Coordinates of C-alpha atoms in Angstrom, one line a residue:
M1 CA 0.0 0.0 0.0
Y2 CA 2.8 2.5 0.9
R3 CA 4.5 1.6 -2.3
I4 CA 1.4 2.5 -4.3
I5 CA 1.2 5.9 -2.6
V6 CA 4.9 6.7 -3.4
L7 CA 4.6 5.7 -7.0
A8 CA 1.4 7.8 -7.4
I9 CA 3.3 10.8 -6.2
I10 CA 6.2 10.3 -8.5
C11 CA 4.0 9.6 -11.6
V12 CA 1.9 12.6 -11.3
A13 CA 4.7 15.0 -10.2
C14 CA 6.6 14.3 -13.3
N15 CA 3.6 14.3 -15.6
T16 CA 1.7 17.3 -14.5
N17 CA 2.2 18.9 -17.9
G18 CA 1.2 15.7 -19.6
N19 CA -2.2 15.7 -18.0
H20 CA -3.1 19.2 -19.3
R21 CA -3.6 20.8 -22.7
Q22 CA -0.5 22.5 -24.0
S23 CA 0.4 24.1 -27.2
P24 CA 0.7 21.4 -29.9
S25 CA 4.2 22.6 -30.8
A26 CA 5.3 22.6 -27.2
D27 CA 5.0 19.1 -25.9
P28 CA 6.5 16.3 -28.2
L29 CA 8.8 15.3 -25.3
L30 CA 6.1 15.0 -22.7
P31 CA 4.8 11.6 -24.0
F32 CA 8.4 10.4 -24.0
F33 CA 8.8 11.4 -20.3
K34 CA 5.6 9.5 -19.5
Q35 CA 6.3 6.4 -21.5
R36 CA 10.1 6.0 -20.9
V37 CA 11.1 7.8 -17.8
N38 CA 8.1 7.4 -15.5
P39 CA 8.2 3.5 -15.5
L40 CA 11.8 3.6 -14.5
L41 CA 11.0 5.9 -11.6
Q42 CA 8.1 3.7 -10.5
N43 CA 10.5 0.8 -10.4
L44 CA 13.0 2.9 -8.4
E45 CA 15.5 2.5 -11.3
T46 CA 16.9 6.0 -10.7
A47 CA 20.3 5.3 -12.4
A48 CA 18.6 4.3 -15.7
A49 CA 16.2 7.2 -15.5
K50 CA 19.0 9.6 -14.9
K51 CA 21.0 8.3 -17.9
I52 CA 18.1 8.8 -20.2
L53 CA 17.5 12.3 -18.8
D54 CA 21.2 13.3 -19.3
S55 CA 21.1 12.1 -22.9
L56 CA 18.0 14.3 -23.5
L57 CA 19.6 17.5 -22.1
P58 CA 21.5 18.7 -25.2
Y59 CA 18.4 18.2 -27.4
I60 CA 16.3 20.2 -24.9
K61 CA 18.8 23.0 -24.7
E62 CA 19.0 23.2 -28.5
K63 CA 15.2 23.2 -28.8
D64 CA 15.0 26.0 -26.2
N65 CA 11.5 25.3 -25.1
Y66 CA 10.7 26.2 -21.5
I67 CA 8.0 23.6 -21.1
D68 CA 10.4 20.7 -22.0
M69 CA 13.1 22.2 -19.8
C70 CA 10.7 22.6 -16.8
S71 CA 9.6 19.0 -17.2
W72 CA 13.2 17.7 -17.5
L73 CA 14.2 19.6 -14.3
R74 CA 11.3 18.2 -12.4
C75 CA 12.1 14.7 -13.4
M76 CA 15.7 15.1 -12.3
A77 CA 14.3 16.4 -9.0
V78 CA 12.3 13.2 -8.6
V79 CA 15.4 11.1 -9.3
Y80 CA 17.3 12.8 -6.5
Q81 CA 14.3 12.7 -4.3
L82 CA 14.0 8.9 -4.7
E83 CA 17.7 8.7 -3.9
N84 CA 17.1 10.7 -0.8
K85 CA 19.4 13.5 -2.0
L86 CA 17.0 16.2 -1.1
D87 CA 19.4 19.2 -1.5
S88 CA 20.0 18.2 -5.1
A89 CA 16.3 17.6 -5.6
R90 CA 15.5 21.0 -4.2
W91 CA 18.1 22.7 -6.5
Y92 CA 16.5 21.2 -9.6
V93 CA 12.9 22.0 -8.6
D94 CA 13.9 25.6 -7.7
R95 CA 15.4 26.0 -11.2
S96 CA 12.2 24.6 -12.7
L97 CA 10.0 27.0 -10.7
Q98 CA 12.2 30.0 -11.4
L99 CA 12.1 29.3 -15.2
A100 CA 8.3 28.9 -15.0
L101 CA 7.9 32.1 -13.1
E102 CA 9.9 33.9 -15.8
K103 CA 8.2 32.5 -18.9
D104 CA 5.0 30.6 -18.2
T105 CA 1.9 32.5 -19.1
T106 CA -0.5 29.6 -18.6
Q107 CA 0.7 29.1 -14.9
R108 CA 0.5 25.3 -15.3
Q109 CA 4.3 25.0 -15.1
I110 CA 4.3 27.2 -12.0
L111 CA 1.6 25.0 -10.5
A112 CA 3.6 21.8 -11.2
G113 CA 6.8 23.5 -9.7
K114 CA 4.9 24.5 -6.5
I115 CA 3.5 21.0 -6.0
Q116 CA 6.9 19.4 -6.3
T117 CA 8.5 22.0 -4.1
A118 CA 6.0 21.4 -1.4
D119 CA 6.6 17.6 -1.6
I120 CA 10.4 18.0 -1.3
M121 CA 10.2 20.5 1.5
G122 CA 7.9 18.2 3.4
D123 CA 10.6 15.5 3.1
Q124 CA 13.1 18.0 4.4
H125 CA 10.8 18.7 7.3
S126 CA 10.6 22.4 6.3
L127 CA 6.9 22.1 7.1
D128 CA 5.9 25.8 7.3
S129 CA 7.3 26.4 3.8
A130 CA 5.8 23.1 2.6
V131 CA 2.4 24.2 3.7
R132 CA 2.8 27.6 2.1
Y133 CA 3.7 26.2 -1.3
G134 CA 1.1 23.5 -1.0
R135 CA -1.7 26.0 -0.2
E136 CA -0.5 28.3 -3.1
A137 CA -0.7 25.3 -5.5
Y138 CA -4.2 24.4 -4.0
F139 CA -5.6 27.9 -4.8
M140 CA -4.0 28.0 -8.2
A141 CA -5.4 24.6 -9.2
Q142 CA -8.9 25.8 -8.2
K143 CA -8.6 28.4 -10.9
I144 CA -6.7 26.8 -13.7
D145 CA -6.4 23.0 -13.0
T146 CA -9.2 21.4 -11.1
P147 CA -8.2 17.8 -12.3
G148 CA -4.9 18.3 -10.6
L149 CA -6.5 19.0 -7.2
P150 CA -6.5 15.4 -5.9
L151 CA -2.7 15.3 -6.2
I152 CA -2.4 18.6 -4.3
C153 CA -4.8 17.3 -1.6
L154 CA -2.5 14.2 -1.2
K155 CA 0.6 16.5 -0.9
L156 CA -1.2 18.6 1.8
Y157 CA -2.3 15.4 3.6
N158 CA 1.3 14.1 3.7
I159 CA 2.5 17.5 5.1
Y160 CA -0.1 17.7 7.7
E161 CA 0.6 14.1 8.6
K162 CA 4.2 15.1 9.4
I163 CA 2.9 18.1 11.4
G164 CA 0.4 15.9 13.2
D165 CA -2.7 17.9 12.4
L166 CA -5.4 15.2 12.3
P167 CA -8.4 17.4 11.3
M168 CA -6.5 18.8 8.3
Q169 CA -5.4 15.3 7.3
K170 CA -9.0 14.2 7.3
K171 CA -10.1 17.3 5.3
Y172 CA -7.7 16.8 2.4
L173 CA -8.1 13.0 2.3
F174 CA -11.8 13.1 1.8
E175 CA -11.6 16.1 -0.5
G176 CA -9.0 14.3 -2.6
L177 CA -11.2 11.1 -2.7
K178 CA -14.2 13.1 -3.7
R179 CA -12.4 14.9 -6.5
S180 CA -10.5 11.8 -7.8
T181 CA -11.5 10.5 -11.2
S182 CA -8.5 8.2 -11.6
P183 CA -8.7 4.6 -10.1
K184 CA -5.1 4.8 -8.9
H185 CA -5.7 8.1 -7.2
K186 CA -8.8 6.8 -5.5
T187 CA -6.9 3.8 -4.4
V188 CA -4.3 5.9 -2.8
F189 CA -6.8 8.0 -0.9
A190 CA -8.8 4.9 0.2
A191 CA -5.6 3.4 1.7
N192 CA -4.6 6.5 3.5
I193 CA -8.1 7.0 4.9
S194 CA -7.9 3.5 6.3
E195 CA -4.6 4.4 8.0
Y196 CA -6.1 7.7 9.3
Y197 CA -9.0 5.8 11.0
E198 CA -6.5 3.4 12.6
K199 CA -4.5 6.3 13.9
V200 CA -7.5 7.9 15.6
N201 CA -8.7 4.4 16.7
Q202 CA -12.0 4.6 14.8
V203 CA -12.1 1.1 13.4
D204 CA -15.9 1.1 13.1
S205 CA -15.8 4.2 11.0
A206 CA -13.0 2.7 8.8
L207 CA -15.1 -0.4 8.4
I208 CA -18.2 1.5 7.3
F209 CA -16.1 3.5 4.9
F210 CA -14.6 0.4 3.2
Q211 CA -18.0 -1.4 3.1
T212 CA -19.3 1.7 1.3
L213 CA -16.4 1.6 -1.1
M214 CA -17.2 -2.1 -1.9
K215 CA -20.5 -1.0 -3.4
D216 CA -18.7 1.5 -5.7
T217 CA -18.5 -0.3 -9.1
S218 CA -17.5 2.8 -11.1
F219 CA -13.8 1.8 -10.9
S220 CA -12.5 -1.5 -12.2
N221 CA -8.9 -0.9 -11.6
P222 CA -7.1 -3.9 -10.1
Y223 CA -4.9 -1.8 -7.8
Y224 CA -8.1 -0.2 -6.4
N225 CA -9.7 -3.6 -5.8
A226 CA -6.6 -5.0 -4.1
V227 CA -6.5 -2.1 -1.7
R228 CA -10.2 -2.3 -0.9
Y229 CA -10.2 -6.0 -0.3
E230 CA -7.0 -6.0 1.8
N231 CA -8.0 -3.0 4.0
L232 CA -11.6 -4.3 4.5
G233 CA -10.3 -7.7 5.5
T234 CA -7.8 -6.3 7.9
L235 CA -10.5 -4.1 9.6
L236 CA -12.9 -7.1 9.8
S237 CA -10.2 -9.1 11.4
K238 CA -9.5 -6.4 14.0
K239 CA -13.2 -6.4 14.8
G240 CA -13.2 -10.2 15.4
Y241 CA -14.8 -11.2 12.1
L242 CA -11.8 -13.4 11.4
K243 CA -13.1 -15.7 8.6
E244 CA -14.9 -13.0 6.7
G245 CA -11.9 -10.7 7.0
L246 CA -9.5 -13.5 6.0
A247 CA -11.5 -14.1 2.8
Y248 CA -11.2 -10.4 1.8
Q249 CA -7.5 -10.4 2.6
L250 CA -6.8 -13.5 0.5
K251 CA -8.8 -12.0 -2.3
G252 CA -6.8 -8.8 -2.2
M253 CA -3.5 -10.8 -1.9
Q254 CA -4.4 -12.8 -5.0
I255 CA -4.9 -9.5 -7.0
S256 CA -1.7 -8.1 -5.7
R257 CA 0.2 -11.3 -6.6
E258 CA -1.1 -11.0 -10.2
L259 CA 0.1 -7.4 -10.3
D260 CA 3.4 -8.3 -8.7
E261 CA 2.7 -5.8 -6.0
L262 CA 2.9 -7.9 -2.9
S263 CA 4.4 -6.1 0.1
A264 CA 5.7 -7.1 3.5
R265 CA 2.8 -5.3 5.2
S266 CA 0.3 -7.4 3.3
Y267 CA 1.8 -10.6 4.4
Y268 CA 2.1 -9.3 7.9
N269 CA -1.6 -8.4 8.1
I270 CA -2.8 -11.8 6.8
A271 CA -0.4 -13.6 9.2
A272 CA -2.0 -11.7 12.1
T273 CA -5.4 -13.0 11.1
Y274 CA -4.1 -16.6 10.9
L275 CA -2.5 -16.2 14.3
K276 CA -5.9 -15.2 15.8
L277 CA -7.5 -18.2 14.1
G278 CA -4.9 -20.5 15.7
Q279 CA -3.3 -21.6 12.5
Y280 CA 0.2 -21.1 13.8
L281 CA 2.1 -22.9 10.9
K282 CA 0.5 -20.7 8.2
D283 CA 1.1 -17.7 10.4
E284 CA 4.8 -18.6 10.8
H285 CA 5.2 -19.2 7.0
L286 CA 3.6 -15.9 6.1
L287 CA 5.7 -14.1 8.7
D288 CA 8.9 -15.6 7.2
T289 CA 7.8 -14.3 3.7
A290 CA 7.0 -10.9 5.2
L291 CA 10.4 -10.8 6.9
S292 CA 12.2 -11.5 3.7
L293 CA 10.3 -8.7 1.9
A294 CA 10.8 -6.2 4.8
S295 CA 14.5 -7.0 4.7
H296 CA 14.6 -6.2 1.0
E297 CA 12.7 -3.0 1.6
K298 CA 15.1 -2.1 4.5
N299 CA 12.1 -1.4 6.7
W300 CA 13.6 -1.8 10.2
A301 CA 10.4 -0.9 12.1
L302 CA 8.4 -3.6 10.2
Q303 CA 11.1 -6.2 10.7
K304 CA 10.9 -5.5 14.5
Q305 CA 7.1 -6.0 14.4
I306 CA 7.5 -9.3 12.5
W307 CA 10.1 -10.7 14.9
R308 CA 7.8 -9.8 17.8
A309 CA 4.9 -11.5 16.0
K310 CA 7.1 -14.6 15.5
A311 CA 8.0 -14.6 19.2
A312 CA 4.3 -14.6 20.1
N313 CA 3.6 -17.4 17.6
L314 CA 6.4 -19.6 19.0
T315 CA 5.3 -18.9 22.5
L316 CA 1.8 -20.1 21.7
Q317 CA 3.4 -23.2 20.1
R318 CA 5.3 -23.8 23.4
K319 CA 8.7 -23.3 21.9
P320 CA 10.3 -21.0 24.5
W321 CA 13.8 -21.2 23.2
Q322 CA 12.9 -20.1 19.7
A323 CA 10.5 -17.5 21.1
S324 CA 13.4 -16.0 23.2
A325 CA 15.6 -16.0 20.1
A326 CA 12.9 -14.2 18.1
K327 CA 12.6 -11.6 20.9
D328 CA 16.4 -11.0 20.8
S329 CA 16.1 -10.5 17.0
A330 CA 13.3 -8.0 17.7
F331 CA 15.6 -6.1 20.0
S332 CA 18.4 -6.1 17.5
Y333 CA 16.1 -4.7 14.9
Y334 CA 15.0 -2.1 17.4
D335 CA 18.6 -1.0 17.7
K336 CA 18.9 -0.8 13.9
E337 CA 15.7 1.3 13.8
V338 CA 17.2 3.6 16.4
D339 CA 20.5 3.8 14.5
S340 CA 18.6 4.4 11.3
S341 CA 16.6 7.2 13.0
A342 CA 19.9 8.7 14.3
I343 CA 21.4 8.6 10.8
G344 CA 18.2 10.1 9.5
R345 CA 18.3 12.9 12.0
A346 CA 22.0 13.5 11.2
R347 CA 21.1 13.7 7.5
E348 CA 18.2 16.0 8.3
L349 CA 20.6 18.3 10.3
E350 CA 23.0 18.3 7.4
A351 CA 20.1 19.1 5.0
K352 CA 19.0 21.9 7.4
Y353 CA 22.4 23.6 7.2
S354 CA 22.5 23.2 3.5
L355 CA 19.1 24.8 3.2
L356 CA 20.3 27.6 5.5
E357 CA 23.2 28.2 3.0
K358 CA 20.7 28.2 0.1
D359 CA 18.4 30.5 2.0
L360 CA 21.3 33.0 2.4
Q361 CA 21.9 32.8 -1.3
I362 CA 18.2 33.5 -1.9
K363 CA 18.3 36.4 0.6
S364 CA 21.4 37.8 -1.3
L365 CA 19.4 37.5 -4.5
A366 CA 16.5 39.2 -2.8
L367 CA 18.8 42.1 -1.7
S368 CA 20.1 42.4 -5.2
N369 CA 16.5 42.6 -6.5
Q370 CA 15.7 45.2 -3.9
E371 CA 18.7 47.3 -5.0
S372 CA 17.5 47.0 -8.6
E373 CA 14.0 48.0 -7.5
R374 CA 15.5 51.0 -5.7
T375 CA 17.4 52.0 -8.8
R376 CA 14.2 51.7 -10.9
E377 CA 12.4 53.8 -8.2
R378 CA 15.1 56.5 -8.5
Q379 CA 14.7 56.5 -12.2
R380 CA 11.0 56.8 -11.9
N381 CA 11.4 59.7 -9.5
A382 CA 13.8 61.4 -11.8
I383 CA 11.3 61.1 -14.7
V384 CA 8.5 62.5 -12.5
Q385 CA 10.8 65.4 -11.5
I386 CA 11.6 66.1 -15.1
I387 CA 7.9 66.0 -16.0
C388 CA 7.0 68.3 -13.1
S389 CA 9.8 70.7 -14.1
V390 CA 8.6 70.8 -17.6
V391 CA 5.0 71.4 -16.4
V392 CA 6.2 74.2 -14.0
L393 CA 8.3 75.8 -16.8
G394 CA 5.3 75.6 -19.1
I395 CA 3.1 77.2 -16.5
Y396 CA 5.7 80.0 -16.0
L397 CA 6.0 80.7 -19.7
Y398 CA 2.2 80.7 -20.0
W399 CA 2.1 83.2 -17.1
V400 CA 4.7 85.4 -18.8
W401 CA 2.7 85.3 -22.0
R402 CA -0.5 86.1 -20.2
K403 CA 1.1 89.0 -18.4
K404 CA 2.4 90.4 -21.7
Q405 CA -1.0 90.0 -23.2
Y406 CA -2.5 91.7 -20.2
K407 CA -0.1 94.7 -20.6
M408 CA -0.9 95.0 -24.3
S409 CA -4.6 94.9 -23.4
I410 CA -4.1 97.7 -20.8
R411 CA -2.2 99.7 -23.3
E412 CA -4.9 99.3 -25.9
D413 CA -7.5 100.4 -23.3
N414 CA -5.4 103.4 -22.4
L415 CA -5.1 104.5 -26.0
R416 CA -8.8 103.9 -26.4
Q417 CA -9.4 106.0 -23.3
Q418 CA -7.4 108.9 -24.8
L419 CA -9.3 108.5 -28.1
L420 CA -12.6 108.7 -26.3
G421 CA -11.4 111.7 -24.4
G422 CA -10.5 113.3 -27.7
Q423 CA -14.0 112.6 -29.0
I424 CA -15.4 114.5 -26.0
K425 CA -13.0 117.4 -26.6
S426 CA -14.0 117.6 -30.3
H427 CA -17.6 117.6 -29.2
F428 CA -17.0 120.5 -26.9
L429 CA -15.1 122.5 -29.5
Y430 CA -17.8 122.0 -32.0
N431 CA -20.4 123.4 -29.5
S432 CA -18.0 126.3 -28.5
V433 CA -17.4 127.4 -32.1
D434 CA -21.1 127.2 -32.8
G435 CA -21.7 129.5 -29.8
L436 CA -19.0 131.9 -30.9
L437 CA -20.5 132.2 -34.4
E438 CA -23.8 133.0 -32.8
L439 CA -22.2 135.9 -30.8
I440 CA -20.5 137.3 -33.9
E441 CA -23.6 137.0 -36.0
N442 CA -25.5 138.9 -33.3
G443 CA -22.8 141.7 -33.4
N444 CA -21.7 141.1 -29.8
T445 CA -18.1 141.8 -30.5
R446 CA -16.9 142.5 -26.9
S447 CA -18.6 139.3 -25.6
A448 CA -17.0 137.4 -28.5
V449 CA -13.5 138.7 -27.6
N450 CA -13.9 137.8 -23.9
F451 CA -15.2 134.4 -24.9
I452 CA -12.2 133.8 -27.1
Q453 CA -9.8 134.8 -24.3
R454 CA -11.6 132.4 -21.8
L455 CA -11.7 129.6 -24.4
T456 CA -7.9 130.0 -25.0
Q457 CA -7.3 129.6 -21.2
L458 CA -9.6 126.5 -21.2
L459 CA -7.9 125.0 -24.2
R460 CA -4.5 125.5 -22.6
L461 CA -5.6 123.8 -19.4
S462 CA -7.3 121.0 -21.4
L463 CA -4.1 120.4 -23.5
E464 CA -2.1 120.1 -20.3
N465 CA -4.6 117.5 -18.9
A466 CA -4.8 115.6 -22.2
R467 CA -1.1 114.7 -22.0
Q468 CA -1.9 112.2 -19.2
P469 CA -4.5 109.4 -19.1
F470 CA -5.2 110.5 -15.6
V471 CA -5.3 114.0 -14.1
S472 CA -5.7 115.4 -10.6
L473 CA -9.2 116.1 -9.4
K474 CA -8.2 119.8 -8.9
N475 CA -7.2 120.3 -12.5
E476 CA -10.3 118.5 -13.7
L477 CA -12.5 120.8 -11.5
D478 CA -10.6 123.9 -12.6
A479 CA -11.2 123.0 -16.2
L480 CA -14.9 122.3 -15.5
A481 CA -15.3 125.7 -13.8
S482 CA -13.8 127.5 -16.8
Y483 CA -16.0 125.6 -19.2
L484 CA -19.2 126.4 -17.2
T485 CA -18.1 130.1 -17.0
L486 CA -17.8 130.1 -20.9
Q487 CA -21.2 128.5 -21.2
Q488 CA -22.7 131.2 -18.9
V489 CA -21.4 133.8 -21.3
L490 CA -22.7 131.9 -24.3
S491 CA -26.2 131.6 -22.8
G492 CA -26.4 135.1 -21.5
N493 CA -26.4 134.1 -17.8
Q494 CA -29.2 131.7 -18.4
F495 CA -28.0 129.5 -15.5
D496 CA -25.8 129.4 -12.4
F497 CA -23.6 126.6 -11.1
H498 CA -22.1 125.4 -7.8
I499 CA -19.3 122.9 -7.2
E500 CA -18.9 121.3 -3.8
V501 CA -16.2 118.8 -2.7
E502 CA -16.6 116.9 0.6
G503 CA -14.0 114.9 2.6
L504 CA -11.1 115.6 0.2
A505 CA -8.5 117.8 1.8
D506 CA -5.9 117.3 -1.0
Q507 CA -7.6 117.2 -4.4
R508 CA -4.2 116.7 -6.0
A509 CA -3.9 113.2 -4.5
I510 CA -6.9 112.0 -6.5
L511 CA -6.4 111.0 -10.2
I512 CA -9.3 110.5 -12.6
P513 CA -9.6 110.4 -16.4
P514 CA -9.9 114.0 -17.9
M515 CA -13.1 115.5 -19.4
L516 CA -15.3 113.0 -17.6
L517 CA -17.8 115.5 -15.9
Q518 CA -17.8 118.1 -18.6
P519 CA -20.1 116.2 -21.1
I520 CA -22.8 115.8 -18.4
T521 CA -22.9 119.5 -17.6
E522 CA -22.9 120.2 -21.3
N523 CA -26.0 118.1 -21.7
A524 CA -27.8 120.0 -18.9
I525 CA -27.0 123.4 -20.5
L526 CA -27.7 122.6 -24.1
H527 CA -30.6 120.2 -23.7
G528 CA -32.0 120.9 -20.3
F529 CA -32.1 124.7 -20.1
A530 CA -32.9 125.4 -23.8
G531 CA -36.2 127.3 -24.2
Q532 CA -36.8 127.4 -20.4
Q533 CA -38.1 130.6 -18.9
E534 CA -36.9 129.8 -15.4
K535 CA -33.2 130.4 -14.7
G536 CA -31.2 127.1 -14.6
Q537 CA -29.2 125.8 -11.8
I538 CA -26.4 123.1 -11.9
N539 CA -25.2 121.7 -8.6
I540 CA -22.1 119.4 -8.5
L541 CA -21.3 117.4 -5.4
I542 CA -18.2 115.2 -5.1
Q543 CA -17.6 112.8 -2.2
K544 CA -15.0 110.1 -1.5
D545 CA -16.4 106.5 -1.3
H546 CA -13.6 103.9 -0.5
K547 CA -11.5 103.6 -3.7
A548 CA -13.9 105.6 -5.8
L549 CA -15.5 109.1 -6.1
H550 CA -19.3 109.5 -5.8
C551 CA -20.2 112.4 -8.1
V552 CA -23.7 113.9 -8.3
I553 CA -24.6 116.4 -11.1
D554 CA -28.1 117.8 -10.5
D555 CA -30.0 120.3 -12.7
N556 CA -33.5 121.9 -12.8
G557 CA -33.9 121.7 -16.5
R558 CA -36.7 120.3 -18.6
G559 CA -35.6 116.6 -18.1
F560 CA -35.9 114.1 -21.0
Q561 CA -38.9 115.8 -22.7
V562 CA -36.8 117.2 -25.6
A563 CA -36.8 117.1 -29.3
G564 CA -35.5 114.0 -31.2
N565 CA -32.3 115.6 -32.5
Q566 CA -31.3 116.9 -29.0
S567 CA -32.0 113.5 -27.6
Q568 CA -29.6 111.9 -30.1
K569 CA -26.9 114.4 -29.1
R570 CA -27.4 113.6 -25.4
S571 CA -27.3 109.8 -26.1
L572 CA -24.0 110.2 -28.0
S573 CA -22.2 111.9 -25.1
T574 CA -23.8 109.5 -22.6
L575 CA -22.7 106.5 -24.6
I576 CA -19.1 107.8 -24.8
N577 CA -19.0 108.3 -21.0
K578 CA -20.3 104.8 -20.3
E579 CA -17.7 103.2 -22.5
R580 CA -14.9 105.3 -20.8
L581 CA -16.2 104.1 -17.4
E582 CA -16.2 100.4 -18.5
I583 CA -12.6 100.7 -19.6
L584 CA -11.7 102.5 -16.3
S585 CA -13.4 99.7 -14.3
R586 CA -11.3 97.0 -16.1
Q587 CA -8.1 99.1 -15.5
T588 CA -8.7 99.6 -11.8
R589 CA -10.6 96.4 -11.1
T590 CA -13.1 98.6 -9.2
H591 CA -16.7 98.9 -10.1
A592 CA -17.6 102.0 -12.1
K593 CA -21.1 103.2 -12.7
L594 CA -23.2 105.9 -14.6
K595 CA -26.8 106.4 -13.5
I596 CA -29.2 109.0 -15.0
I597 CA -32.4 109.8 -13.2
D598 CA -35.4 111.8 -14.4
K599 CA -36.4 113.7 -11.2
K600 CA -39.9 114.2 -12.4
E601 CA -40.5 110.4 -12.1
T602 CA -39.0 110.2 -8.6
T603 CA -39.6 113.5 -6.8
G604 CA -42.1 115.2 -9.2
K605 CA -39.7 118.1 -9.7
A606 CA -38.1 119.2 -13.0
G607 CA -34.6 118.3 -14.0
V608 CA -32.1 115.4 -14.3
R609 CA -29.9 113.9 -11.6
V610 CA -26.7 112.0 -12.8
E611 CA -24.8 109.9 -10.4
L612 CA -21.3 108.5 -11.2
I613 CA -19.1 106.1 -9.4
V614 CA -15.6 106.9 -10.6
P615 CA -12.6 104.7 -9.5
Y616 CA -9.5 106.8 -8.9
Q617 CA -5.7 106.2 -8.3
S618 CA -3.1 108.0 -6.3
P619 CA 0.0 109.7 -7.8
V620 CA 3.5 108.3 -7.4
I621 CA 5.6 110.0 -4.7
K622 CA 9.3 110.3 -5.7
K623 CA 12.2 110.1 -3.1
N624 CA 12.7 113.8 -3.1
G625 CA 9.0 114.3 -2.0
K626 CA 7.8 115.6 -5.3
R627 CA 4.4 114.4 -6.4
V628 CA 4.1 113.2 -10.0
E629 CA 0.9 112.1 -11.7
S630 CA 1.0 108.4 -12.1
Q631 CA 1.7 106.8 -15.5
Q632 CA 1.1 103.3 -14.0
Q633 CA -1.9 101.4 -15.3
F634 CA -4.0 99.2 -13.1

């Protein structure tokens, strides 16, 4: 039974690839491994198997196919595993697994490498690592290779058996039996389940299990039948059903003999049944055969049990001297078993230190990989820094471009502001010349001369203001007062005006666009007071409101009930002023506003009230304390 388990492990471990679909061009060697190499390994002919494998190596290297190379490496690992050279076996399976990790995209070669690694590490008693590899293979097989799960369950059972974890042994034995479709696999699990029940002293459960298996006719494999009969017979014998048990044992032995698979354990179990039946001679004969096979197998523990059974048989036959000699032999084999265990422990210790050395090599490789990873990380960081630098540079260049565009926009607005101011001045000059012609036509020469003198003064002041986009509030109000005085002369003192400034001690510290208030007063004079019997009045109030001036121009004229042509003239000047204020608002980033109110609609009185919110700026103060009107644009 034990021999069947071992051979099943070897066969499937070498042929994991052969049991799955591979690329047609990738596996011409796999049938060769299965047909020529596996039978040699099953018969423990490791030297012959190694010779064939060595002869294949040049061809495999020339072919350069990773599937064939992985299979070859795993077969070599099995050779050394059977020869109990576990370090060499581990070296070959590690190479196979590393190659699979590098090149295998199907993950089937990786799965096969992990299964065999778990098996070898279990033999080396590196049980923690064996469990880890076995569990990884288990979860991989659930995804890509469910037919291979019975083998993995068997590996995990063997590992947990070494650990001594009975519940996990049971779990994987019954799962493996349930998933098995191969008669040989099912035979292996049935035999191990029988051993498990014996270990936990549940003979009744084992008996029920094998009686159930006897009803399973889905498998006709002779190995499976031999195991079922032999185990069922042994269990019945232990329960006292000697004749029934013996019948099953003999039936199983007959099948095993035909398969040339008789083992010392089989003879020993049947001999125990004959001893219970009192057939001492048959018992003694079978024990001799069992002893011969156990000696060939070098199974010291079983030989000790056989000699003790022979001593019991001779004692029952009343042959004390032979019985005593048999006991001596049992003690001698006990010493051999102890020596063998000591040798095994020494070899395990040697293997442990060899593994330690290999672990150090693996750690060194891991450190090298870590250093490579750090180098790659530094390269990635450098690339990220370069990208960030390019992005920052791009943002900076975009900001410079935007700033340049903004300055050009401000310059355009400034030029446009001056142009609109020029339009206002042209409008004023047109009206002034028109008024001067009227004086001359009426023969009022003295008034015309005085008017020209005042106009000259006003133009000189206007030209000074026109040199700058912004002028002081004082200059602007002086020019406005001169203008209104001229208009009084032109209209024959038809109106009076009053200018009041509140909360502004230094009018030179306030800069506003020139000729902003004059068009509004001009509208009041020309369109509001024209044809009016009552004397007109213009009141101008200027107050400071945060970063702007609040200007109110109030008149008592006729309001908006004027002729169409006059309305068009008023709309033109109003439109120009609104556009100037919009530009000023963009330049200063402060809200500017022009609001015209017909007083008749709000208070019932005649006239128009114009309210302006005019942003202002302050002049630049030089180091010597001299104040200069600002050229800076907002």
